[in-house]
Amino acid sequence: MIVVIDSNCLSASIGKSSPYRWLFDALRNKEFEFGISTDILAEYEEHLATYYSLNLAQNVTEGLLNSRNAILVSPSFF
């Protein structure tokens, strides 16, 4: 199964004391594959920069992009 993580869910899972931290840890531990596109990465970065910092947002998105469990997708519209 390939999942797409909502930007609000990703944001809520980053804090070390967050009750949703399991999501970020599972993501980093490559427990599942996740789909990303350039649009999704841009949304993640924008959203994370709003709640945290631009530096953290860039580090997270770069880490996601370079992750071996990332599935890069190119959306097509009919």
N, C-alpha and C. Protein backbone atom coordinates (compact mmCIF):
# COMPACT_ATOMS: atom_id res chain seq x y z
N MET A 1 0.85 -1.17 0.00
CA MET A 1 0.00 0.00 0.00
C MET A 1 0.89 1.23 0.00
N ILE A 2 0.55 2.19 -0.83
CA ILE A 2 1.23 3.48 -0.88
C ILE A 2 0.28 4.51 -0.30
N VAL A 3 0.76 5.30 0.65
CA VAL A 3 -0.09 6.31 1.28
C VAL A 3 0.37 7.70 0.89
N VAL A 4 -0.55 8.63 0.97
CA VAL A 4 -0.25 10.06 0.82
C VAL A 4 -0.62 10.70 2.14
N ILE A 5 0.32 11.42 2.70
CA ILE A 5 0.12 12.01 4.02
C ILE A 5 -0.37 13.45 3.87
N ASP A 6 -1.47 13.74 4.50
CA ASP A 6 -2.01 15.09 4.52
C ASP A 6 -1.03 16.02 5.22
N SER A 7 -0.91 17.24 4.75
CA SER A 7 0.05 18.18 5.33
C SER A 7 -0.25 18.48 6.80
N ASN A 8 -1.51 18.52 7.18
CA ASN A 8 -1.86 18.74 8.59
C ASN A 8 -1.42 17.56 9.45
N CYS A 9 -1.58 16.36 8.93
CA CYS A 9 -1.15 15.16 9.68
C CYS A 9 0.36 15.14 9.83
N LEU A 10 1.07 15.46 8.75
CA LEU A 10 2.54 15.51 8.83
C LEU A 10 2.97 16.54 9.86
N SER A 11 2.38 17.71 9.81
CA SER A 11 2.72 18.78 10.74
C SER A 11 2.47 18.36 12.19
N ALA A 12 1.35 17.71 12.44
CA ALA A 12 1.00 17.29 13.80
C ALA A 12 1.90 16.18 14.31
N SER A 13 2.56 15.45 13.42
CA SER A 13 3.36 14.30 13.84
C SER A 13 4.82 14.61 14.11
N ILE A 14 5.25 15.82 13.84
CA ILE A 14 6.68 16.14 13.94
C ILE A 14 7.15 16.36 15.37
N GLY A 15 6.36 16.98 16.20
CA GLY A 15 6.77 17.28 17.58
C GLY A 15 7.13 16.02 18.36
N LYS A 16 8.23 16.07 19.07
CA LYS A 16 8.69 14.88 19.80
C LYS A 16 7.72 14.43 20.88
N SER A 17 6.93 15.33 21.41
CA SER A 17 5.96 14.95 22.44
C SER A 17 4.54 14.82 21.89
N SER A 18 4.41 14.87 20.57
CA SER A 18 3.09 14.78 19.94
C SER A 18 2.52 13.37 20.08
N PRO A 19 1.22 13.27 20.35
CA PRO A 19 0.60 11.94 20.39
C PRO A 19 0.56 11.28 19.01
N TYR A 20 0.85 12.05 17.97
CA TYR A 20 0.86 11.54 16.60
C TYR A 20 2.27 11.27 16.08
N ARG A 21 3.24 11.34 16.97
CA ARG A 21 4.64 11.15 16.59
C ARG A 21 4.88 9.79 15.93
N TRP A 22 4.06 8.81 16.26
CA TRP A 22 4.22 7.48 15.67
C TRP A 22 4.23 7.54 14.15
N LEU A 23 3.47 8.48 13.56
CA LEU A 23 3.40 8.60 12.11
C LEU A 23 4.75 9.03 11.54
N PHE A 24 5.33 10.06 12.11
CA PHE A 24 6.63 10.56 11.63
C PHE A 24 7.71 9.52 11.84
N ASP A 25 7.68 8.85 13.00
CA ASP A 25 8.67 7.80 13.27
C ASP A 25 8.52 6.64 12.29
N ALA A 26 7.30 6.23 12.01
CA ALA A 26 7.07 5.13 11.04
C ALA A 26 7.53 5.54 9.65
N LEU A 27 7.32 6.79 9.31
CA LEU A 27 7.77 7.31 8.02
C LEU A 27 9.29 7.25 7.92
N ARG A 28 9.96 7.73 8.94
CA ARG A 28 11.43 7.74 8.97
C ARG A 28 12.01 6.33 9.04
N ASN A 29 11.29 5.42 9.68
CA ASN A 29 11.77 4.04 9.81
C ASN A 29 11.40 3.17 8.61
N LYS A 30 10.82 3.81 7.59
CA LYS A 30 10.48 3.13 6.33
C LYS A 30 9.52 1.96 6.53
N GLU A 31 8.53 2.17 7.39
CA GLU A 31 7.55 1.13 7.68
C GLU A 31 6.45 1.06 6.62
N PHE A 32 6.40 2.04 5.73
CA PHE A 32 5.44 2.04 4.63
C PHE A 32 5.98 2.91 3.52
N GLU A 33 5.41 2.76 2.34
CA GLU A 33 5.77 3.60 1.20
C GLU A 33 4.78 4.76 1.14
N PHE A 34 5.28 5.90 0.72
CA PHE A 34 4.41 7.06 0.60
C PHE A 34 4.62 7.74 -0.74
N GLY A 35 3.53 8.25 -1.29
CA GLY A 35 3.58 8.93 -2.56
C GLY A 35 3.77 10.42 -2.38
N ILE A 36 4.67 10.97 -3.20
CA ILE A 36 4.87 12.42 -3.19
C ILE A 36 5.03 12.92 -4.62
N SER A 37 4.69 14.16 -4.80
CA SER A 37 4.89 14.83 -6.08
C SER A 37 5.50 16.19 -5.75
N THR A 38 5.89 16.91 -6.77
CA THR A 38 6.44 18.24 -6.52
C THR A 38 5.40 19.14 -5.85
N ASP A 39 4.14 18.99 -6.24
CA ASP A 39 3.08 19.80 -5.63
C ASP A 39 2.91 19.47 -4.15
N ILE A 40 2.95 18.19 -3.82
CA ILE A 40 2.81 17.77 -2.42
C ILE A 40 3.99 18.29 -1.60
N LEU A 41 5.21 18.16 -2.13
CA LEU A 41 6.38 18.66 -1.41
C LEU A 41 6.30 20.16 -1.18
N ALA A 42 5.83 20.90 -2.17
CA ALA A 42 5.69 22.35 -2.02
C ALA A 42 4.66 22.68 -0.94
N GLU A 43 3.57 21.93 -0.91
CA GLU A 43 2.54 22.14 0.11
C GLU A 43 3.10 21.83 1.50
N TYR A 44 3.83 20.70 1.61
CA TYR A 44 4.45 20.35 2.90
C TYR A 44 5.36 21.48 3.37
N GLU A 45 6.22 21.94 2.48
CA GLU A 45 7.18 22.98 2.87
C GLU A 45 6.48 24.26 3.31
N GLU A 46 5.49 24.67 2.56
CA GLU A 46 4.74 25.88 2.91
C GLU A 46 4.04 25.72 4.26
N HIS A 47 3.40 24.59 4.44
CA HIS A 47 2.65 24.34 5.67
C HIS A 47 3.58 24.25 6.88
N LEU A 48 4.66 23.50 6.75
CA LEU A 48 5.60 23.35 7.87
C LEU A 48 6.29 24.66 8.22
N ALA A 49 6.60 25.46 7.21
CA ALA A 49 7.23 26.76 7.47
C ALA A 49 6.30 27.69 8.25
N THR A 50 5.00 27.53 8.04
CA THR A 50 4.03 28.35 8.75
C THR A 50 4.00 28.01 10.25
N TYR A 51 4.09 26.71 10.55
CA TYR A 51 3.96 26.27 11.94
C TYR A 51 5.29 26.11 12.67
N TYR A 52 6.35 25.88 11.93
CA TYR A 52 7.67 25.68 12.54
C TYR A 52 8.62 26.75 12.02
N SER A 53 9.53 26.37 11.16
CA SER A 53 10.44 27.33 10.55
C SER A 53 10.75 26.89 9.13
N LEU A 54 11.24 27.82 8.32
CA LEU A 54 11.59 27.48 6.95
C LEU A 54 12.71 26.45 6.93
N ASN A 55 13.66 26.57 7.83
CA ASN A 55 14.77 25.63 7.89
C ASN A 55 14.27 24.21 8.17
N LEU A 56 13.41 24.06 9.16
CA LEU A 56 12.85 22.75 9.48
C LEU A 56 12.05 22.23 8.29
N ALA A 57 11.25 23.08 7.69
CA ALA A 57 10.43 22.68 6.56
C ALA A 57 11.29 22.17 5.40
N GLN A 58 12.36 22.86 5.12
CA GLN A 58 13.25 22.44 4.04
C GLN A 58 13.96 21.12 4.38
N ASN A 59 14.37 20.97 5.63
CA ASN A 59 15.03 19.73 6.04
C ASN A 59 14.08 18.54 5.94
N VAL A 60 12.85 18.71 6.38
CA VAL A 60 11.87 17.62 6.32
C VAL A 60 11.56 17.26 4.87
N THR A 61 11.29 18.25 4.04
CA THR A 61 10.94 17.95 2.65
C THR A 61 12.12 17.33 1.90
N GLU A 62 13.31 17.79 2.17
CA GLU A 62 14.49 17.18 1.53
C GLU A 62 14.66 15.74 1.99
N GLY A 63 14.46 15.50 3.28
CA GLY A 63 14.55 14.14 3.80
C GLY A 63 13.50 13.23 3.18
N LEU A 64 12.29 13.73 3.03
CA LEU A 64 11.23 12.93 2.40
C LEU A 64 11.56 12.63 0.95
N LEU A 65 12.05 13.63 0.24
CA LEU A 65 12.38 13.45 -1.17
C LEU A 65 13.47 12.41 -1.37
N ASN A 66 14.43 12.37 -0.46
CA ASN A 66 15.56 11.45 -0.58
C ASN A 66 15.33 10.10 0.09
N SER A 67 14.18 9.91 0.67
CA SER A 67 13.88 8.67 1.38
C SER A 67 13.67 7.51 0.41
N ARG A 68 14.17 6.34 0.78
CA ARG A 68 14.04 5.17 -0.09
C ARG A 68 12.60 4.65 -0.16
N ASN A 69 11.76 5.04 0.77
CA ASN A 69 10.37 4.58 0.74
C ASN A 69 9.44 5.62 0.09
N ALA A 70 10.02 6.64 -0.51
CA ALA A 70 9.23 7.64 -1.24
C ALA A 70 8.97 7.15 -2.66
N ILE A 71 7.73 7.25 -3.07
CA ILE A 71 7.34 6.92 -4.44
C ILE A 71 7.00 8.24 -5.13
N LEU A 72 7.85 8.65 -6.07
CA LEU A 72 7.61 9.90 -6.77
C LEU A 72 6.54 9.68 -7.83
N VAL A 73 5.51 10.48 -7.76
CA VAL A 73 4.40 10.35 -8.69
C VAL A 73 4.24 11.64 -9.50
N SER A 74 3.74 11.47 -10.68
CA SER A 74 3.45 12.61 -11.53
C SER A 74 1.97 12.54 -11.85
N PRO A 75 1.18 13.38 -11.18
CA PRO A 75 -0.28 13.30 -11.38
C PRO A 75 -0.67 13.62 -12.82
N SER A 76 -1.67 12.92 -13.26
CA SER A 76 -2.22 13.23 -14.59
C SER A 76 -3.72 13.43 -14.42
N PHE A 77 -4.24 14.32 -15.21
CA PHE A 77 -5.64 14.67 -15.12
C PHE A 77 -6.31 14.33 -16.44
N PHE A 78 -7.47 13.76 -16.35
CA PHE A 78 -8.19 13.35 -17.57
C PHE A 78 -9.20 14.39 -17.97
